[in-house]
Amino acid sequence: MIPANDPLKLDADEMRQLGYKVVDMLVDYHQTIRDSHVVPPKESVELYAEALAEFQKEPRALDELLESVRDDVFANSMNLIHPRFFAYVPGPATFVSAMGEALAAGFNVFAGTTPHNLGPAKVERDTIRWLCDLAGLGESSGGLFVSGGSMASLTALYAAKVNRLNGKPEHARFYVSDQTHSCIERALSILGFSEAQLVTVRCDREFRMDPRALAEAVQSDRSKGHVPLCVIATAGTTNTGAIDPLEEIATIATTENLWMHVDAALGGPVLLSETDAHRLRGIERADSVAMDAHKWMFQSFECGICLVAEQDHLSDAYRRVPAYMRDTDSDIPNYRDLGPQVTRAFKAFKLWFSLQLYGERAFRMAVQKGIDQAGHAAGLIQAMPGWELVTKPSAGVLTFRYRGDHTDQDALNKANANIIAAMTASGFAFLSSTMLGEDYVIRLCPINPGLDGHDVAETLMRLDALAKGGLKTISTNSGQCKLSNRSQNT
Ligand SMILES: *Cc1c(COP(=O)(O)O)cnc(C)c1O
């Protein structure tokens, strides 16, 4: 006998209760984010080991479950929406994007096909169109939403391979700089290319790919019988936010018949900036562009975008029509034909929903604020005795370090690493580090639109105090009380 009841059914009241409570929790989280730690305190590692032992399989009461979810799961996570999350690239996702995500998930849209799905398909197309227009890509451009920047580049580089590879794959050569994100190397490795086929082009002193070095490398490879296939430029490197000279690279790409891919996962949104958009000039000549809306376009994870100058380049690479899919084959492109996924979440929706609700101008202002905060930070650092700005702000990133009276490089690197470790332990702000050549530098990426007028200044003051006052002061710092782990407050 098959029971008639649905074991997963909730009645309307239960659904509302669950929904309202989840929304309440999220509103509390967003409203009180400044009372939370930026990264969890160290002792959570032990909590984690303990908690791992339990896995309950019996149904739990909603209130108890939600409480535990808040205090055990989310309280022990990095708060990427915290304004003073300055590390890596922050994820300053808005509440609106979370609600957009909830709607897309709630309607369980299958964003792989367009027939019977024209509403969502139009939203995705319009949002892609908006991004293509921002980048200045022409009428036959297109693209699709993917999980993030790495997938966007992988999606594009496979299209490059299919459309441009002529002759033996092992002769192909790809050009990157030593500042290119590691996802590119990984993508090329997934696509079956060897490390030897990845040519690293020298950068100038500002960590931008040197176009002359690119031209020379291409020439030299041709003379050896290799086949230059693709150049990967970066608009906003992860290390320093450097924007490669896209126009000059585009000119070389045209002359040499290279596919030009631009990794704009970080810097793409600079296109929205009144003061800095011009620095991406040349991106309109790219064959493909990777962007990340889950970074500087304020969307929840995951939300990346692969744009191409010719949408056909994606369908040529990916389109397959098996018998079991013929019913949904269509004149309007199916998104499953533009990338490696068949079943796709409706990731475009949250960005579209946010744009509709806030309007484009609010996005422009929010991005501009990040650029202005980075400029403000640079000014403060230059005025701080003992500190030096290592790279100027670019795409919302700046790097700097404490010099003090260290002359020895090792000691200098160690001192800066200690400053960062102490700041992280304090819970006040989270900054990350990187290496530029042999130099350890501190990275600051102040792109959260919720930053107030003092956040950056106070963070720098505290770094200075850590550098000059010894590192012990911070762990008992009074400022930390406010920042304790939320689970300890309950
Ligand atoms: C973040 C980033 C990536 C990787 O994107 P994911 O969304 O993390 O996969 C690639 N390139 C650059 C320049 C980035 O900043």
Short mmCIF file of C-alpha atoms and ligand atoms in Angstrom, two decimals:
data_model
loop_
_atom_site.label_atom_id
_atom_site.label_comp_id
_atom_site.label_asym_id
_atom_site.label_seq_id
_atom_site.Cartn_x
_atom_site.Cartn_y
_atom_site.Cartn_z
CA MET A 1 0.00 0.00 0.00
CA ILE A 2 1.34 3.39 -0.94
CA PRO A 3 0.37 5.98 1.66
CA ALA A 4 -1.55 8.93 0.23
CA ASN A 5 0.11 11.57 2.33
CA ASP A 6 3.12 13.60 1.23
CA PRO A 7 5.86 13.10 3.81
CA LEU A 8 7.39 16.49 2.96
CA LYS A 9 4.20 18.54 3.03
CA LEU A 10 3.84 21.67 5.18
CA ASP A 11 0.51 23.40 5.67
CA ALA A 12 0.17 27.07 4.84
CA ASP A 13 0.67 28.14 8.43
CA GLU A 14 3.82 26.10 8.82
CA MET A 15 5.20 27.52 5.60
CA ARG A 16 4.54 31.08 6.74
CA GLN A 17 6.06 30.45 10.14
CA LEU A 18 9.19 29.03 8.61
CA GLY A 19 9.43 31.80 6.05
CA TYR A 20 8.83 34.64 8.51
CA LYS A 21 11.33 33.24 10.96
CA VAL A 22 13.98 32.85 8.31
CA VAL A 23 13.36 36.40 7.11
CA ASP A 24 13.50 37.69 10.70
CA MET A 25 16.82 35.98 11.20
CA LEU A 26 18.23 37.49 8.04
CA VAL A 27 16.96 40.96 8.89
CA ASP A 28 18.58 40.69 12.33
CA TYR A 29 21.79 39.55 10.74
CA HIS A 30 21.93 42.41 8.28
CA GLN A 31 20.84 45.01 10.82
CA THR A 32 23.34 44.00 13.50
CA ILE A 33 26.26 43.04 11.30
CA ARG A 34 28.51 45.61 12.95
CA ASP A 35 28.09 43.83 16.31
CA SER A 36 29.42 40.61 14.81
CA HIS A 37 32.98 39.47 14.43
CA VAL A 38 34.39 39.82 10.94
CA VAL A 39 35.99 36.39 11.13
CA PRO A 40 35.26 33.87 13.88
CA PRO A 41 37.58 33.80 16.87
CA LYS A 42 40.24 31.09 16.95
CA GLU A 43 38.62 28.81 19.51
CA SER A 44 35.91 27.91 17.00
CA VAL A 45 38.26 25.32 15.59
CA GLU A 46 37.65 23.20 18.66
CA LEU A 47 33.93 23.83 18.54
CA TYR A 48 33.99 22.63 14.98
CA ALA A 49 35.70 19.38 15.82
CA GLU A 50 33.17 18.72 18.59
CA ALA A 51 30.17 19.66 16.51
CA LEU A 52 31.25 17.43 13.66
CA ALA A 53 30.60 14.41 15.82
CA GLU A 54 26.86 15.04 15.88
CA PHE A 55 24.54 14.55 12.99
CA GLN A 56 20.91 14.36 13.94
CA LYS A 57 18.58 12.31 11.79
CA GLU A 58 15.39 12.73 13.77
CA PRO A 59 13.14 15.71 12.97
CA ARG A 60 13.88 18.77 15.08
CA ALA A 61 11.61 21.52 16.34
CA LEU A 62 11.80 24.59 14.10
CA ASP A 63 12.76 27.07 16.80
CA GLU A 64 15.48 24.88 18.23
CA LEU A 65 16.79 24.12 14.76
CA LEU A 66 16.89 27.77 13.69
CA GLU A 67 18.62 28.75 16.90
CA SER A 68 21.27 26.13 16.35
CA VAL A 69 21.65 27.11 12.73
CA ARG A 70 22.25 30.70 13.81
CA ASP A 71 24.57 29.98 16.72
CA ASP A 72 26.45 26.90 15.56
CA VAL A 73 26.57 27.28 11.82
CA PHE A 74 26.38 30.90 10.79
CA ALA A 75 27.95 32.38 13.92
CA ASN A 76 31.03 30.35 13.06
CA SER A 77 31.45 31.72 9.61
CA MET A 78 33.26 34.64 8.03
CA ASN A 79 30.98 37.62 7.74
CA LEU A 80 31.71 38.69 4.21
CA ILE A 81 29.02 41.34 4.34
CA HIS A 82 30.68 43.04 7.33
CA PRO A 83 31.82 46.49 6.20
CA ARG A 84 35.29 45.88 7.66
CA PHE A 85 35.80 42.66 5.74
CA PHE A 86 38.62 44.11 3.66
CA ALA A 87 40.34 40.86 2.70
CA TYR A 88 40.57 39.13 -0.68
CA VAL A 89 37.52 40.41 -2.47
CA PRO A 90 34.67 40.96 -0.03
CA GLY A 91 31.18 39.66 -0.72
CA PRO A 92 29.01 42.62 0.23
CA ALA A 93 25.77 40.95 -0.83
CA THR A 94 22.61 42.90 -0.17
CA PHE A 95 19.48 41.67 1.54
CA VAL A 96 17.70 42.33 -1.74
CA SER A 97 19.90 39.84 -3.54
CA ALA A 98 19.12 37.22 -0.89
CA MET A 99 15.43 37.82 -1.40
CA GLY A 100 15.94 37.56 -5.15
CA GLU A 101 17.69 34.26 -4.58
CA ALA A 102 14.78 33.08 -2.44
CA LEU A 103 12.31 33.91 -5.19
CA ALA A 104 14.34 32.19 -7.90
CA ALA A 105 14.76 29.13 -5.71
CA GLY A 106 11.16 29.19 -4.51
CA PHE A 107 9.82 29.10 -8.05
CA ASN A 108 12.53 26.56 -8.83
CA VAL A 109 13.13 28.00 -12.25
CA PHE A 110 14.96 25.75 -14.67
CA ALA A 111 17.11 28.26 -16.50
CA GLY A 112 18.44 25.75 -19.04
CA THR A 113 15.71 26.09 -21.61
CA THR A 114 13.77 28.97 -23.10
CA PRO A 115 10.59 27.33 -24.45
CA HIS A 116 7.94 27.33 -21.71
CA ASN A 117 10.31 29.60 -19.80
CA LEU A 118 10.21 32.88 -21.65
CA GLY A 119 9.81 35.06 -18.56
CA PRO A 120 13.05 33.94 -16.94
CA ALA A 121 14.81 33.74 -20.32
CA LYS A 122 13.98 37.38 -21.00
CA VAL A 123 15.26 38.44 -17.58
CA GLU A 124 18.53 36.62 -18.21
CA ARG A 125 18.82 38.01 -21.73
CA ASP A 126 18.09 41.57 -20.61
CA THR A 127 20.63 41.37 -17.78
CA ILE A 128 23.28 39.91 -20.08
CA ARG A 129 22.44 42.66 -22.58
CA TRP A 130 22.92 45.30 -19.87
CA LEU A 131 26.35 43.88 -19.02
CA CYS A 132 27.36 43.58 -22.69
CA ASP A 133 26.34 47.21 -23.23
CA LEU A 134 28.32 48.30 -20.18
CA ALA A 135 31.36 46.55 -21.60
CA GLY A 136 30.64 47.99 -25.04
CA LEU A 137 30.34 44.60 -26.73
CA GLY A 138 28.47 44.70 -30.03
CA GLU A 139 25.07 43.49 -31.13
CA SER A 140 25.94 39.87 -31.68
CA SER A 141 27.37 39.59 -28.18
CA GLY A 142 25.78 37.50 -25.49
CA GLY A 143 26.61 35.25 -22.62
CA LEU A 144 25.27 33.46 -19.63
CA PHE A 145 25.27 33.42 -15.87
CA VAL A 146 27.48 30.85 -14.21
CA SER A 147 28.57 30.18 -10.66
CA GLY A 148 31.51 32.59 -10.54
CA GLY A 149 34.57 34.06 -12.15
CA SER A 150 36.47 30.79 -12.41
CA MET A 151 33.60 29.09 -14.21
CA ALA A 152 33.11 32.12 -16.42
CA SER A 153 36.72 31.96 -17.58
CA LEU A 154 36.60 28.19 -18.05
CA THR A 155 33.40 28.54 -20.07
CA ALA A 156 34.99 31.21 -22.27
CA LEU A 157 38.33 29.47 -22.74
CA TYR A 158 36.65 26.30 -23.97
CA ALA A 159 34.82 28.44 -26.52
CA ALA A 160 38.20 29.92 -27.51
CA LYS A 161 39.62 26.43 -27.95
CA VAL A 162 36.74 25.20 -30.09
CA ASN A 163 36.55 28.31 -32.23
CA ARG A 164 40.22 29.10 -32.72
CA LEU A 165 42.18 25.90 -32.39
CA ASN A 166 43.50 24.91 -35.74
CA GLY A 167 45.87 22.01 -35.98
CA LYS A 168 47.43 20.18 -33.10
CA PRO A 169 46.29 21.23 -29.62
CA GLU A 170 49.80 20.88 -28.24
CA HIS A 171 51.06 23.66 -30.51
CA ALA A 172 48.66 26.20 -29.05
CA ARG A 173 50.00 28.92 -26.76
CA PHE A 174 48.14 31.02 -24.17
CA TYR A 175 49.48 34.27 -22.77
CA VAL A 176 49.05 35.41 -19.19
CA SER A 177 51.03 37.58 -16.80
CA ASP A 178 52.48 36.55 -13.46
CA GLN A 179 49.53 38.39 -11.88
CA THR A 180 46.86 36.33 -13.66
CA HIS A 181 44.44 34.54 -11.34
CA SER A 182 45.21 30.87 -10.78
CA CYS A 183 41.78 29.88 -12.11
CA ILE A 184 43.12 30.48 -15.63
CA GLU A 185 45.90 27.97 -15.26
CA ARG A 186 43.41 25.53 -13.79
CA ALA A 187 40.94 26.11 -16.62
CA LEU A 188 43.60 25.47 -19.26
CA SER A 189 44.68 22.35 -17.44
CA ILE A 190 41.05 21.12 -17.38
CA LEU A 191 40.92 21.82 -21.11
CA GLY A 192 43.87 19.53 -21.63
CA PHE A 193 46.66 22.04 -22.15
CA SER A 194 50.00 21.60 -20.48
CA GLU A 195 51.87 24.08 -18.32
CA ALA A 196 54.38 24.58 -21.10
CA GLN A 197 51.61 26.02 -23.26
CA LEU A 198 50.98 28.78 -20.77
CA VAL A 199 53.36 31.64 -21.50
CA THR A 200 53.92 34.14 -18.72
CA VAL A 201 54.42 37.65 -20.02
CA ARG A 202 56.37 40.18 -18.00
CA CYS A 203 54.54 42.98 -16.16
CA ASP A 204 55.47 46.63 -15.89
CA ARG A 205 56.24 48.23 -12.55
CA GLU A 206 52.55 48.62 -11.82
CA PHE A 207 51.92 44.90 -12.24
CA ARG A 208 50.18 45.32 -15.61
CA MET A 209 50.94 43.04 -18.51
CA ASP A 210 53.59 44.68 -20.68
CA PRO A 211 52.16 44.75 -24.23
CA ARG A 212 55.61 44.90 -25.80
CA ALA A 213 56.58 41.76 -23.95
CA LEU A 214 53.37 40.15 -25.17
CA ALA A 215 54.11 41.03 -28.78
CA GLU A 216 57.64 39.69 -28.43
CA ALA A 217 56.48 36.44 -26.84
CA VAL A 218 53.95 35.89 -29.63
CA GLN A 219 56.59 36.57 -32.31
CA SER A 220 59.08 34.30 -30.68
CA ASP A 221 56.54 31.48 -30.34
CA ARG A 222 55.55 31.77 -33.98
CA SER A 223 59.17 31.54 -35.05
CA LYS A 224 59.39 28.28 -33.10
CA GLY A 225 56.35 26.87 -34.86
CA HIS A 226 53.93 27.28 -31.98
CA VAL A 227 50.44 28.60 -32.56
CA PRO A 228 49.56 31.64 -30.43
CA LEU A 229 45.87 31.18 -29.64
CA CYS A 230 44.69 33.36 -26.82
CA VAL A 231 45.74 36.17 -24.52
CA ILE A 232 44.21 36.44 -21.08
CA ALA A 233 44.22 40.01 -19.83
CA THR A 234 43.04 41.01 -16.38
CA ALA A 235 40.91 43.98 -15.43
CA GLY A 236 41.59 44.17 -11.73
CA THR A 237 44.18 41.64 -10.62
CA THR A 238 43.59 39.92 -7.33
CA ASN A 239 46.94 41.02 -5.91
CA THR A 240 46.84 44.74 -6.61
CA GLY A 241 43.72 45.50 -8.66
CA ALA A 242 45.97 46.32 -11.62
CA ILE A 243 44.17 46.78 -14.92
CA ASP A 244 46.14 45.51 -17.90
CA PRO A 245 46.45 47.92 -20.87
CA LEU A 246 43.45 46.45 -22.64
CA GLU A 247 43.57 48.67 -25.73
CA GLU A 248 47.15 47.81 -26.54
CA ILE A 249 46.54 44.15 -25.84
CA ALA A 250 43.45 44.23 -28.06
CA THR A 251 45.51 45.69 -30.89
CA ILE A 252 48.06 42.91 -30.59
CA ALA A 253 45.25 40.35 -30.39
CA THR A 254 43.74 41.70 -33.59
CA THR A 255 47.05 41.78 -35.46
CA GLU A 256 48.06 38.34 -34.27
CA ASN A 257 44.60 36.80 -34.54
CA LEU A 258 44.50 35.86 -30.85
CA TRP A 259 41.32 35.29 -28.89
CA MET A 260 41.29 37.99 -26.23
CA HIS A 261 39.80 36.99 -22.91
CA VAL A 262 39.48 39.56 -20.15
CA ASP A 263 39.26 38.34 -16.58
CA ALA A 264 37.18 41.18 -15.11
CA ALA A 265 35.92 39.16 -12.14
CA LEU A 266 37.07 41.88 -9.79
CA GLY A 267 37.29 44.98 -11.95
CA GLY A 268 34.30 44.61 -14.28
CA PRO A 269 32.09 46.83 -12.11
CA VAL A 270 34.58 49.69 -12.57
CA LEU A 271 32.64 50.13 -15.83
CA LEU A 272 29.95 51.67 -13.61
CA SER A 273 32.33 54.29 -12.22
CA GLU A 274 32.26 57.82 -13.54
CA THR A 275 35.88 58.48 -12.63
CA ASP A 276 37.49 55.16 -13.54
CA ALA A 277 35.47 53.44 -16.27
CA HIS A 278 37.87 54.79 -18.90
CA ARG A 279 40.62 52.61 -17.45
CA LEU A 280 38.86 49.57 -18.94
CA ARG A 281 38.88 51.00 -22.44
CA GLY A 282 39.66 48.19 -24.85
CA ILE A 283 37.41 45.69 -23.09
CA GLU A 284 34.88 46.28 -25.88
CA ARG A 285 37.31 44.58 -28.25
CA ALA A 286 37.52 41.39 -26.18
CA ASP A 287 36.25 38.06 -27.49
CA SER A 288 35.18 37.06 -24.01
CA VAL A 289 34.91 38.62 -20.57
CA ALA A 290 34.50 37.01 -17.16
CA MET A 291 32.71 38.96 -14.45
CA ASP A 292 31.62 38.28 -10.91
CA ALA A 293 28.41 39.84 -9.68
CA HIS A 294 28.95 38.17 -6.30
CA LYS A 295 31.85 40.50 -5.62
CA TRP A 296 31.44 44.14 -6.50
CA MET A 297 27.88 43.92 -7.80
CA PHE A 298 26.56 43.09 -4.37
CA GLN A 299 24.97 39.70 -5.09
CA SER A 300 24.95 36.64 -2.89
CA PHE A 301 27.12 33.70 -3.93
CA GLU A 302 27.11 32.32 -6.57
CA CYS A 303 26.78 34.79 -9.41
CA GLY A 304 29.35 34.96 -12.20
CA ILE A 305 28.93 35.95 -15.81
CA CYS A 306 30.58 34.82 -19.02
CA LEU A 307 30.20 37.37 -21.80
CA VAL A 308 31.26 36.80 -25.40
CA ALA A 309 31.49 39.14 -28.37
CA GLU A 310 29.75 36.54 -30.54
CA GLN A 311 27.11 34.53 -28.81
CA ASP A 312 27.49 31.91 -31.55
CA HIS A 313 30.96 31.17 -30.22
CA LEU A 314 29.35 29.75 -27.10
CA SER A 315 26.71 27.74 -28.94
CA ASP A 316 29.28 26.42 -31.42
CA ALA A 317 31.23 25.07 -28.47
CA TYR A 318 28.45 23.79 -26.27
CA ARG A 319 25.30 23.04 -28.21
CA ARG A 320 24.14 19.44 -28.23
CA VAL A 321 20.66 18.22 -29.11
CA PRO A 322 20.12 14.73 -27.80
CA ALA A 323 16.83 13.01 -28.59
CA TYR A 324 15.52 13.47 -25.09
CA MET A 325 15.90 17.24 -25.36
CA ARG A 326 14.41 17.77 -28.79
CA ASP A 327 11.10 18.92 -27.35
CA THR A 328 12.73 22.01 -25.98
CA ASP A 329 14.98 22.80 -28.90
CA SER A 330 14.21 26.33 -29.91
CA ASP A 331 14.96 29.26 -32.21
CA ILE A 332 15.59 31.39 -29.17
CA PRO A 333 18.87 30.20 -27.71
CA ASN A 334 18.58 27.76 -24.86
CA TYR A 335 20.97 28.68 -22.11
CA ARG A 336 21.94 25.03 -21.75
CA ASP A 337 23.47 25.40 -25.23
CA LEU A 338 25.75 28.25 -24.15
CA GLY A 339 27.67 26.52 -21.39
CA PRO A 340 28.49 23.22 -19.75
CA GLN A 341 25.43 23.01 -17.47
CA VAL A 342 22.02 21.68 -18.44
CA THR A 343 20.11 22.26 -15.24
CA ARG A 344 20.87 25.81 -14.20
CA ALA A 345 19.68 27.91 -11.31
CA PHE A 346 18.16 31.24 -12.27
CA LYS A 347 21.19 33.25 -11.11
CA ALA A 348 20.44 36.21 -13.33
CA PHE A 349 17.31 36.92 -11.37
CA LYS A 350 18.85 38.32 -8.20
CA LEU A 351 21.00 40.77 -10.10
CA TRP A 352 18.08 41.80 -12.29
CA PHE A 353 15.79 42.09 -9.25
CA SER A 354 18.34 44.27 -7.43
CA LEU A 355 18.80 46.51 -10.46
CA GLN A 356 15.07 46.89 -10.85
CA LEU A 357 14.52 47.73 -7.21
CA TYR A 358 17.48 50.06 -6.67
CA GLY A 359 17.93 51.35 -10.20
CA GLU A 360 21.25 51.46 -12.00
CA ARG A 361 22.26 54.78 -10.43
CA ALA A 362 22.41 53.28 -6.94
CA PHE A 363 24.77 50.62 -8.28
CA ARG A 364 26.93 53.28 -9.88
CA MET A 365 27.09 55.19 -6.61
CA ALA A 366 27.88 52.06 -4.60
CA VAL A 367 30.76 51.12 -6.89
CA GLN A 368 32.04 54.69 -6.92
CA LYS A 369 32.02 54.70 -3.15
CA GLY A 370 34.40 51.72 -3.12
CA ILE A 371 36.77 53.52 -5.48
CA ASP A 372 36.60 56.66 -3.35
CA GLN A 373 37.19 54.70 -0.12
CA ALA A 374 40.29 53.14 -1.66
CA GLY A 375 41.54 56.61 -2.60
CA HIS A 376 40.81 57.86 0.89
CA ALA A 377 42.71 54.93 2.42
CA ALA A 378 45.72 55.59 0.18
CA GLY A 379 45.82 59.23 1.30
CA LEU A 380 45.74 58.22 4.96
CA ILE A 381 48.49 55.63 4.53
CA GLN A 382 50.75 58.11 2.77
CA ALA A 383 50.39 60.41 5.77
CA MET A 384 51.19 57.68 8.32
CA PRO A 385 54.81 57.82 9.51
CA GLY A 386 56.55 54.47 9.11
CA TRP A 387 54.11 53.17 6.51
CA GLU A 388 54.36 53.02 2.75
CA LEU A 389 51.82 52.65 0.03
CA VAL A 390 53.16 49.87 -2.21
CA THR A 391 50.60 50.05 -5.01
CA LYS A 392 48.14 52.83 -5.72
CA PRO A 393 44.43 52.07 -5.50
CA SER A 394 43.16 50.31 -8.58
CA ALA A 395 39.83 48.55 -8.99
CA GLY A 396 39.17 49.06 -5.28
CA VAL A 397 42.40 47.41 -4.10
CA LEU A 398 45.50 48.94 -2.54
CA THR A 399 48.57 47.38 -1.01
CA PHE A 400 50.82 48.83 1.65
CA ARG A 401 53.14 47.84 4.44
CA TYR A 402 54.76 48.95 7.63
CA ARG A 403 58.39 49.87 7.21
CA GLY A 404 59.23 51.25 10.63
CA ASP A 405 62.96 51.07 10.95
CA HIS A 406 63.29 47.59 9.58
CA THR A 407 65.94 47.27 6.93
CA ASP A 408 66.09 43.51 6.72
CA GLN A 409 63.50 42.10 4.30
CA ASP A 410 62.71 39.00 6.32
CA ALA A 411 62.14 41.00 9.46
CA LEU A 412 59.99 43.45 7.54
CA ASN A 413 57.87 40.68 6.05
CA LYS A 414 57.50 39.02 9.40
CA ALA A 415 56.51 42.24 11.12
CA ASN A 416 53.73 42.83 8.60
CA ALA A 417 52.53 39.23 8.83
CA ASN A 418 52.32 39.64 12.60
CA ILE A 419 50.33 42.85 12.27
CA ILE A 420 47.80 41.10 10.05
CA ALA A 421 47.55 38.09 12.34
CA ALA A 422 46.96 40.33 15.35
CA MET A 423 44.32 42.36 13.54
CA THR A 424 42.49 39.21 12.48
CA ALA A 425 42.61 37.87 16.03
CA SER A 426 41.16 41.14 17.31
CA GLY A 427 38.01 40.63 15.28
CA PHE A 428 37.84 44.31 14.42
CA ALA A 429 38.68 44.02 10.74
CA PHE A 430 39.89 41.40 8.33
CA LEU A 431 42.64 42.22 5.87
CA SER A 432 44.63 39.79 3.79
CA SER A 433 48.16 39.75 2.51
CA THR A 434 49.99 38.83 -0.62
CA MET A 435 53.50 38.67 -2.00
CA LEU A 436 54.70 41.14 -4.60
CA GLY A 437 58.00 39.67 -5.66
CA GLU A 438 59.79 39.09 -2.38
CA ASP A 439 57.75 41.64 -0.50
CA TYR A 440 54.98 40.73 1.87
CA VAL A 441 52.30 43.39 1.55
CA ILE A 442 48.97 44.07 3.22
CA ARG A 443 45.94 44.25 0.95
CA LEU A 444 42.91 46.40 1.57
CA CYS A 445 39.76 46.11 -0.53
CA PRO A 446 37.26 48.62 0.89
CA ILE A 447 34.35 48.02 -1.49
CA ASN A 448 31.52 47.43 0.94
CA PRO A 449 28.98 50.20 0.36
CA GLY A 450 28.09 50.08 4.06
CA LEU A 451 31.47 51.50 5.13
CA ASP A 452 31.03 54.63 7.21
CA GLY A 453 33.35 57.62 7.30
CA HIS A 454 35.51 56.17 10.08
CA ASP A 455 35.89 52.46 9.31
CA VAL A 456 38.95 52.75 7.13
CA ALA A 457 40.63 55.40 9.29
CA GLU A 458 40.03 53.47 12.49
CA THR A 459 41.31 50.25 10.93
CA LEU A 460 44.49 51.98 9.81
CA MET A 461 44.93 53.57 13.24
CA ARG A 462 44.67 50.16 14.84
CA LEU A 463 47.18 48.68 12.40
CA ASP A 464 49.52 51.50 13.29
CA ALA A 465 49.00 50.87 17.00
CA LEU A 466 49.73 47.17 16.45
CA ALA A 467 52.87 47.96 14.50
CA LYS A 468 54.21 50.48 16.96
CA GLY A 469 52.80 49.39 20.27
CA GLY A 470 53.72 45.75 20.12
CA LEU A 471 51.25 43.09 19.24
CA LYS A 472 50.08 41.97 22.63
CA THR A 473 47.84 44.92 23.32
CA ILE A 474 45.21 43.84 20.87
CA SER A 475 44.06 40.58 22.36
CA THR A 476 42.74 42.36 25.44
CA ASN A 477 41.74 45.43 23.51
CA SER A 478 38.55 46.91 24.93
CA GLY A 479 37.16 47.42 21.44
CA GLN A 480 36.92 43.70 21.16
CA CYS A 481 34.10 43.33 23.67
CA LYS A 482 31.59 44.63 21.22
CA LEU A 483 32.83 42.25 18.62
CA SER A 484 32.46 38.99 20.45
CA ASN A 485 31.13 35.90 18.82
CA ARG A 486 27.38 36.17 18.60
CA SER A 487 26.95 32.68 20.00
CA GLN A 488 28.50 33.90 23.24
CA ASN A 489 25.81 36.56 23.55
CA THR A 490 22.92 34.15 23.55
C1 LIG B 1 37.67 36.29 -7.71
C2 LIG B 1 38.47 36.25 -8.94
C3 LIG B 1 38.47 35.12 -9.75
C4 LIG B 1 37.74 33.85 -9.35
O1 LIG B 1 36.38 34.03 -9.31
P1 LIG B 1 35.45 33.06 -8.45
O2 LIG B 1 34.13 33.71 -8.48
O3 LIG B 1 36.06 33.02 -7.08
O4 LIG B 1 35.47 31.72 -9.09
C5 LIG B 1 39.17 35.16 -10.92
N1 LIG B 1 39.86 36.25 -11.28
C6 LIG B 1 39.89 37.36 -10.52
C7 LIG B 1 40.67 38.54 -10.98
C8 LIG B 1 39.19 37.40 -9.33
O5 LIG B 1 39.23 38.50 -8.57
#
